[in-house]
CSV table of N, CA and C in Angstrom, one decimal:
chain,number,residue,atom,x,y,z
A,1,MET,N,0.9,-1.2,0.3
A,1,MET,CA,-0.2,0.2,0.1
A,1,MET,C,1.0,1.5,-0.1
A,2,THR,N,0.5,2.0,-1.1
A,2,THR,CA,1.3,3.1,-0.9
A,2,THR,C,1.0,4.4,0.4
A,3,ALA,N,2.1,6.1,0.3
A,3,ALA,CA,1.6,6.3,1.7
A,3,ALA,C,1.1,7.1,0.9
A,4,ASP,N,0.7,7.4,0.0
A,4,ASP,CA,-1.6,8.2,0.3
A,4,ASP,C,-2.3,7.5,0.1
A,5,ALA,N,-1.8,5.8,0.4
A,5,ALA,CA,-3.4,4.7,0.5
A,5,ALA,C,-3.4,4.6,1.9
A,6,ARG,N,-2.3,5.2,2.7
A,6,ARG,CA,-2.7,5.3,4.7
A,6,ARG,C,-2.5,6.7,5.0
A,7,PRO,N,-3.9,7.0,4.8
A,7,PRO,CA,-3.9,8.2,5.1
A,7,PRO,C,-4.3,8.6,6.6
A,8,LEU,N,-4.1,7.6,7.1
A,8,LEU,CA,-4.5,7.6,8.6
A,8,LEU,C,-3.1,7.5,9.8
A,9,ALA,N,-2.5,7.0,8.4
A,9,ALA,CA,-1.0,6.4,9.3
A,9,ALA,C,-0.3,7.3,10.8
A,10,GLY,N,-0.4,6.1,11.9
A,10,GLY,CA,0.2,7.2,12.8
A,10,GLY,C,-0.9,7.6,13.8
A,11,ALA,N,-2.0,7.9,13.4
A,11,ALA,CA,-2.6,7.9,13.8
A,11,ALA,C,-3.9,6.8,15.6
A,12,THR,N,-4.0,7.6,16.3
A,12,THR,CA,-4.9,6.2,16.7
A,12,THR,C,-6.0,7.4,16.8
A,13,VAL,N,-7.2,6.6,16.4
A,13,VAL,CA,-8.6,6.0,16.4
A,13,VAL,C,-9.5,5.5,17.5
A,14,LEU,N,-10.8,6.3,18.0
A,14,LEU,CA,-11.2,5.4,18.9
A,14,LEU,C,-13.5,5.6,18.4
A,15,ILE,N,-13.4,4.4,18.5
A,15,ILE,CA,-15.2,3.6,17.8
A,15,ILE,C,-15.5,3.5,18.8
A,16,VAL,N,-17.0,4.4,19.0
A,16,VAL,CA,-17.6,3.6,19.7
A,16,VAL,C,-19.2,3.5,19.2
A,17,GLU,N,-19.1,2.3,19.4
A,17,GLU,CA,-20.4,1.2,18.2
A,17,GLU,C,-20.8,0.3,19.4
A,18,ASP,N,-21.8,-0.2,19.5
A,18,ASP,CA,-22.2,-1.7,20.1
A,18,ASP,C,-22.2,-2.3,19.3
A,19,GLU,N,-22.3,-2.5,17.9
A,19,GLU,CA,-22.4,-3.4,16.9
A,19,GLU,C,-21.5,-4.0,16.6
A,20,TYR,N,-21.5,-5.6,17.0
A,20,TYR,CA,-19.8,-5.7,17.0
A,20,TYR,C,-19.2,-6.0,15.6
A,21,LEU,N,-19.8,-5.9,15.2
A,21,LEU,CA,-20.1,-6.5,13.7
A,21,LEU,C,-19.3,-5.2,12.6
A,22,ILE,N,-19.8,-4.0,13.3
A,22,ILE,CA,-19.2,-2.9,12.9
A,22,ILE,C,-19.1,-2.3,12.7
A,23,ALA,N,-18.2,-2.9,14.8
A,23,ALA,CA,-16.9,-2.0,15.0
A,23,ALA,C,-15.4,-2.8,14.4
A,24,LEU,N,-16.0,-3.9,14.4
A,24,LEU,CA,-14.9,-4.5,13.4
A,24,LEU,C,-14.4,-4.5,12.2
A,25,ASP,N,-15.2,-3.9,11.5
A,25,ASP,CA,-15.1,-3.4,10.5
A,25,ASP,C,-14.9,-2.3,10.1
A,26,ALA,N,-15.3,-1.1,11.4
A,26,ALA,CA,-14.4,-0.3,11.1
A,26,ALA,C,-13.2,0.0,11.5
A,27,GLN,N,-12.7,-1.0,12.3
A,27,GLN,CA,-11.6,-1.2,13.0
A,27,GLN,C,-10.4,-1.8,11.9
A,28,ARG,N,-11.1,-2.9,10.8
A,28,ARG,CA,-10.5,-2.8,9.6
A,28,ARG,C,-10.3,-1.7,8.7
A,29,MET,N,-11.2,-1.5,9.1
A,29,MET,CA,-10.8,0.0,7.5
A,29,MET,C,-9.8,1.2,8.3
A,30,ALA,N,-9.8,1.6,9.4
A,30,ALA,CA,-8.7,1.9,9.8
A,30,ALA,C,-7.3,1.8,10.0
A,31,GLU,N,-7.5,0.2,10.2
A,31,GLU,CA,-6.2,-0.3,10.2
A,31,GLU,C,-5.9,0.0,8.9
A,32,GLU,N,-6.5,-0.3,8.0
A,32,GLU,CA,-5.9,-1.1,6.1
A,32,GLU,C,-6.0,0.8,6.3
A,33,ALA,N,-6.2,1.9,6.6
A,33,ALA,CA,-5.5,2.8,5.9
A,33,ALA,C,-4.6,3.9,6.7
A,34,GLY,N,-4.2,2.9,7.8
A,34,GLY,CA,-3.1,2.9,8.7
A,34,GLY,C,-2.5,3.6,9.8
A,35,ALA,N,-3.6,3.4,10.2
A,35,ALA,CA,-3.6,3.5,12.2
A,35,ALA,C,-3.1,2.8,12.9
A,36,ALA,N,-2.0,4.2,13.7
A,36,ALA,CA,-1.6,2.9,14.3
A,36,ALA,C,-1.3,2.0,15.5
A,37,GLU,N,-3.3,2.5,16.0
A,37,GLU,CA,-4.0,1.9,17.3
A,37,GLU,C,-5.7,2.1,16.9
A,38,VAL,N,-6.5,1.6,17.2
A,38,VAL,CA,-7.3,1.5,17.5
A,38,VAL,C,-8.3,0.7,18.3
A,39,MET,N,-9.0,1.9,18.9
A,39,MET,CA,-9.6,1.4,20.3
A,39,MET,C,-11.1,1.5,19.8
A,40,LEU,N,-11.4,0.7,21.0
A,40,LEU,CA,-13.6,-0.2,20.4
A,40,LEU,C,-13.7,0.4,21.8
A,41,ALA,N,-14.8,0.8,21.7
A,41,ALA,CA,-16.1,0.8,23.5
A,41,ALA,C,-16.7,0.9,22.3
A,42,ASN,N,-17.7,0.2,23.4
A,42,ASN,CA,-19.5,0.5,23.3
A,42,ASN,C,-20.1,0.4,24.2
A,43,SER,N,-19.8,1.7,25.0
A,43,SER,CA,-20.4,2.0,26.6
A,43,SER,C,-19.8,3.7,26.5
A,44,VAL,N,-21.1,3.8,27.5
A,44,VAL,CA,-20.3,5.3,27.6
A,44,VAL,C,-19.7,5.9,28.8
A,45,GLU,N,-19.4,4.3,29.6
A,45,GLU,CA,-18.7,4.5,31.4
A,45,GLU,C,-17.3,4.1,30.1
A,46,GLU,N,-17.4,2.8,29.1
A,46,GLU,CA,-15.9,2.4,28.6
A,46,GLU,C,-15.0,3.8,27.9
A,47,VAL,N,-16.2,5.2,27.5
A,47,VAL,CA,-15.6,5.8,26.6
A,47,VAL,C,-14.6,7.0,27.9
A,48,ARG,N,-15.5,7.1,28.7
A,48,ARG,CA,-15.1,8.0,29.8
A,48,ARG,C,-13.4,7.6,30.3
A,49,LYS,N,-13.6,6.5,30.5
A,49,LYS,CA,-12.6,5.9,31.0
A,49,LYS,C,-11.5,5.6,30.2
A,50,LEU,N,-11.4,5.7,29.3
A,50,LEU,CA,-10.4,5.8,27.6
A,50,LEU,C,-9.9,7.4,28.0
A,51,LEU,N,-10.7,8.0,27.9
A,51,LEU,CA,-10.6,9.4,27.9
A,51,LEU,C,-9.7,9.9,28.6
A,52,ALA,N,-9.9,9.5,30.4
A,52,ALA,CA,-9.0,9.8,31.1
A,52,ALA,C,-8.3,9.3,31.1
A,53,ASP,N,-8.4,8.1,30.7
A,53,ASP,CA,-6.8,6.7,31.1
A,53,ASP,C,-5.8,6.6,30.0
A,54,GLY,N,-6.7,6.8,28.7
A,54,GLY,CA,-5.9,6.1,27.3
A,54,GLY,C,-4.9,7.2,26.9
A,55,PRO,N,-4.2,6.7,25.4
A,55,PRO,CA,-3.6,7.9,25.3
A,55,PRO,C,-4.0,9.1,24.6
A,56,ARG,N,-3.7,9.8,23.9
A,56,ARG,CA,-3.7,10.6,22.9
A,56,ARG,C,-4.8,10.1,22.0
A,57,ILE,N,-5.7,10.5,21.3
A,57,ILE,CA,-6.7,9.9,20.7
A,57,ILE,C,-7.5,11.8,19.5
A,58,ASP,N,-6.7,11.2,18.4
A,58,ASP,CA,-6.6,12.1,16.8
A,58,ASP,C,-8.1,11.6,16.2
A,59,ALA,N,-9.2,10.7,16.8
A,59,ALA,CA,-10.3,11.3,15.3
A,59,ALA,C,-10.8,10.0,16.3
A,60,VAL,N,-12.2,10.0,16.3
A,60,VAL,CA,-13.8,9.6,17.4
A,60,VAL,C,-14.7,9.2,16.6
A,61,VAL,N,-15.1,8.3,16.5
A,61,VAL,CA,-16.3,7.6,15.8
A,61,VAL,C,-17.3,7.4,16.8
A,62,LEU,N,-18.5,8.1,16.8
A,62,LEU,CA,-19.0,7.9,17.9
A,62,LEU,C,-20.9,7.8,17.7
A,63,ASP,N,-21.2,6.2,17.7
A,63,ASP,CA,-22.5,6.0,17.5
A,63,ASP,C,-23.0,6.6,18.6
A,64,LEU,N,-24.4,7.1,18.1
A,64,LEU,CA,-25.3,8.0,19.0
A,64,LEU,C,-25.8,6.5,20.3
A,65,LYS,N,-26.4,5.9,19.4
A,65,LYS,CA,-27.1,4.9,19.9
A,65,LYS,C,-26.4,3.8,20.1
A,66,LEU,N,-26.4,3.9,22.1
A,66,LEU,CA,-25.2,2.4,22.1
A,66,LEU,C,-25.9,1.2,22.9
A,67,ARG,N,-26.8,0.0,23.1
A,67,ARG,CA,-27.4,-0.6,23.9
A,67,ARG,C,-28.1,-0.2,24.1
A,68,HIS,N,-28.9,1.0,25.5
A,68,HIS,CA,-30.0,2.1,26.5
A,68,HIS,C,-29.5,2.7,27.1
A,69,GLU,N,-28.0,3.2,25.7
A,69,GLU,CA,-27.8,4.4,26.2
A,69,GLU,C,-27.7,5.3,25.2
A,70,ASP,N,-27.6,7.3,25.3
A,70,ASP,CA,-28.1,7.6,24.5
A,70,ASP,C,-25.8,7.5,24.5
A,71,GLY,N,-26.0,7.6,23.3
A,71,GLY,CA,-24.4,7.6,23.3
A,71,GLY,C,-23.9,9.7,22.6
A,72,SER,N,-25.5,10.8,22.9
A,72,SER,CA,-25.0,11.8,23.0
A,72,SER,C,-24.5,12.5,24.1
A,73,ALA,N,-24.7,11.7,25.2
A,73,ALA,CA,-24.0,12.2,26.3
A,73,ALA,C,-22.2,12.3,26.2
A,74,LEU,N,-22.0,11.6,25.1
A,74,LEU,CA,-20.4,12.2,25.4
A,74,LEU,C,-20.3,12.8,24.1
A,75,VAL,N,-20.9,13.4,23.9
A,75,VAL,CA,-21.2,15.0,22.6
A,75,VAL,C,-19.8,16.3,23.3
A,76,ASP,N,-20.7,16.5,24.5
A,76,ASP,CA,-20.4,18.0,24.7
A,76,ASP,C,-18.9,17.5,25.4
A,77,GLU,N,-18.4,16.1,26.1
A,77,GLU,CA,-17.3,15.9,26.6
A,77,GLU,C,-16.3,15.9,25.6
A,78,LEU,N,-16.5,15.2,24.1
A,78,LEU,CA,-15.7,15.4,22.9
A,78,LEU,C,-15.5,16.6,22.8
A,79,VAL,N,-16.0,17.9,23.2
A,79,VAL,CA,-16.4,18.9,22.0
A,79,VAL,C,-14.7,19.5,23.2
A,80,ARG,N,-15.5,19.6,24.5
A,80,ARG,CA,-14.7,20.2,25.8
A,80,ARG,C,-13.7,19.5,25.7
A,81,ARG,N,-13.1,18.4,25.3
A,81,ARG,CA,-12.2,18.5,25.5
A,81,ARG,C,-10.5,18.3,23.9
A,82,GLY,N,-11.7,18.7,23.0
A,82,GLY,CA,-11.1,19.4,21.9
A,82,GLY,C,-10.8,18.3,21.3
A,83,LEU,N,-11.7,17.2,21.0
A,83,LEU,CA,-11.3,16.2,20.4
A,83,LEU,C,-12.0,16.0,19.3
A,84,PRO,N,-11.5,15.7,17.4
A,84,PRO,CA,-12.2,15.8,16.8
A,84,PRO,C,-13.4,14.4,16.4
A,85,PHE,N,-14.5,14.7,15.8
A,85,PHE,CA,-15.6,12.8,15.6
A,85,PHE,C,-16.4,12.7,14.8
A,86,VAL,N,-17.2,12.6,14.6
A,86,VAL,CA,-17.7,12.5,13.5
A,86,VAL,C,-18.8,11.7,14.4
A,87,VAL,N,-20.1,12.2,13.8
A,87,VAL,CA,-21.7,11.0,14.6
A,87,VAL,C,-21.5,9.9,14.0
A,88,SER,N,-21.5,8.4,14.2
A,88,SER,CA,-22.3,7.2,12.9
A,88,SER,C,-23.6,7.3,13.4
A,89,THR,N,-24.1,7.2,12.9
A,89,THR,CA,-26.0,7.1,13.0
A,89,THR,C,-26.5,6.4,11.4
A,90,ALA,N,-27.7,5.8,11.7
A,90,ALA,CA,-28.3,5.2,11.0
A,90,ALA,C,-29.9,6.0,11.1
A,91,PHE,N,-29.7,6.8,11.8
A,91,PHE,CA,-30.9,8.0,12.2
A,91,PHE,C,-30.9,9.5,11.5
A,92,ALA,N,-32.2,9.6,11.5
A,92,ALA,CA,-32.0,11.1,10.2
A,92,ALA,C,-31.6,12.3,11.7
A,93,VAL,N,-30.8,13.2,11.1
A,93,VAL,CA,-30.0,13.9,11.9
A,93,VAL,C,-30.8,15.3,11.5
A,94,ASP,N,-30.7,16.2,12.5
A,94,ASP,CA,-31.1,18.2,12.0
A,94,ASP,C,-30.1,18.2,11.1
A,95,PRO,N,-31.0,18.6,10.2
A,95,PRO,CA,-29.7,19.1,8.9
A,95,PRO,C,-29.4,20.2,9.2
A,96,ALA,N,-29.3,21.1,10.7
A,96,ALA,CA,-29.7,22.3,11.0
A,96,ALA,C,-27.9,21.9,11.8
A,97,SER,N,-27.1,21.1,12.1
A,97,SER,CA,-26.8,20.4,13.5
A,97,SER,C,-25.4,20.7,12.6
A,98,THR,N,-24.5,21.0,13.5
A,98,THR,CA,-23.5,21.7,13.0
A,98,THR,C,-22.0,20.4,12.9
A,99,ILE,N,-22.7,19.3,13.6
A,99,ILE,CA,-22.0,18.2,13.9
A,99,ILE,C,-22.1,17.1,12.2
A,100,ARG,N,-20.3,16.8,12.4
A,100,ARG,CA,-20.2,15.7,10.4
A,100,ARG,C,-21.7,14.5,11.6
A,101,VAL,N,-21.9,13.8,10.7
A,101,VAL,CA,-22.6,13.0,11.1
A,101,VAL,C,-21.6,12.0,9.6
A,102,LEU,N,-21.9,10.8,10.2
A,102,LEU,CA,-21.6,9.6,8.7
A,102,LEU,C,-22.5,9.0,8.9
A,103,ARG,N,-23.7,8.9,8.2
A,103,ARG,CA,-24.6,8.1,7.8
A,103,ARG,C,-24.4,6.7,7.4
A,104,LYS,N,-25.2,5.3,7.9
A,104,LYS,CA,-24.6,4.5,7.9
A,104,LYS,C,-26.0,3.6,7.1
A,105,PRO,N,-25.6,2.9,6.2
A,105,PRO,CA,-24.7,2.2,6.3
A,105,PRO,C,-23.1,3.0,5.3
A,106,TYR,N,-22.5,3.1,6.0
A,106,TYR,CA,-21.1,3.5,4.8
A,106,TYR,C,-20.5,2.8,4.2
A,107,ARG,N,-20.1,3.0,3.2
A,107,ARG,CA,-19.0,2.2,2.1
A,107,ARG,C,-17.0,2.4,2.9
A,108,ASP,N,-16.7,1.8,2.7
A,108,ASP,CA,-14.9,2.6,3.3
A,108,ASP,C,-14.8,3.9,2.8
A,109,THR,N,-14.6,3.9,2.0
A,109,THR,CA,-14.0,5.3,1.2
A,109,THR,C,-14.9,6.8,2.5
A,110,GLU,N,-16.2,6.2,2.6
A,110,GLU,CA,-16.3,7.5,3.7
A,110,GLU,C,-15.6,7.3,4.6
A,111,PHE,N,-16.2,6.3,5.3
A,111,PHE,CA,-15.1,6.0,6.8
A,111,PHE,C,-14.5,6.9,6.5
A,112,VAL,N,-13.2,6.7,5.3
A,112,VAL,CA,-11.6,6.9,5.2
A,112,VAL,C,-11.5,7.9,4.9
A,113,ASP,N,-12.3,8.6,4.1
A,113,ASP,CA,-12.3,10.1,4.4
A,113,ASP,C,-12.6,10.9,5.5
A,114,ALA,N,-14.2,10.5,6.0
A,114,ALA,CA,-14.7,11.1,7.5
A,114,ALA,C,-12.9,11.3,8.5
A,115,LEU,N,-13.2,9.7,8.5
A,115,LEU,CA,-11.1,10.1,9.6
A,115,LEU,C,-10.3,10.9,9.6
A,116,THR,N,-10.0,10.9,7.5
A,116,THR,CA,-9.1,12.1,7.2
A,116,THR,C,-8.7,13.2,7.2
A,117,GLU,N,-9.5,13.6,7.0
A,117,GLU,CA,-10.5,15.0,7.6
A,117,GLU,C,-10.5,15.4,8.6
A,118,LEU,N,-10.5,14.5,10.1
A,118,LEU,CA,-10.8,14.8,11.9
A,118,LEU,C,-9.1,14.6,11.9
A,119,VAL,N,-8.5,13.5,11.6
A,119,VAL,CA,-7.0,13.8,12.1
A,119,VAL,C,-5.9,14.8,11.4
A,120,HIS,N,-6.2,15.4,10.2
A,120,HIS,CA,-5.3,16.2,9.6
A,120,HIS,C,-5.9,17.5,9.7
A,121,ALA,N,-7.5,17.6,10.4
A,121,ALA,CA,-7.5,18.5,11.1
A,121,ALA,C,-6.8,19.3,12.3
A,122,ARG,N,-6.6,17.7,13.3
A,122,ARG,CA,-6.3,17.6,14.2
A,122,ARG,C,-5.2,17.9,14.5
A,123,ASN,N,-4.0,17.7,13.4
A,123,ASN,CA,-2.0,17.4,13.5
A,123,ASN,C,-2.0,18.8,12.5
A,124,LYS,N,-3.0,20.2,12.2
A,124,LYS,CA,-2.7,21.1,12.2
A,124,LYS,C,-1.9,22.2,13.3
């Protein structure tokens, strides 16, 4: 794979997703795009622990519906910490919202492009 094909080279990505197969597919896409580390979380508590104890995170993919939890509880926390994120959802989102949305089901290129934008914006 060429350097251009590895736009996430060296990045640490956090994927917040409660559907196991979707999380694994997202992990695969991020790793194939060069991410150095991909962390998976499936609950609000798990994310908060990673944010408190984990490494620097370059980009977050946040599912808003986590089992019986509301993942939107994490949006303010991500904003407060200055972590670039994209919301991943199959549900309708307010078109006036300024939050970046990655609509499910997404293709590999859409997923990698969204993460690449986040990582490059963070590294400027």
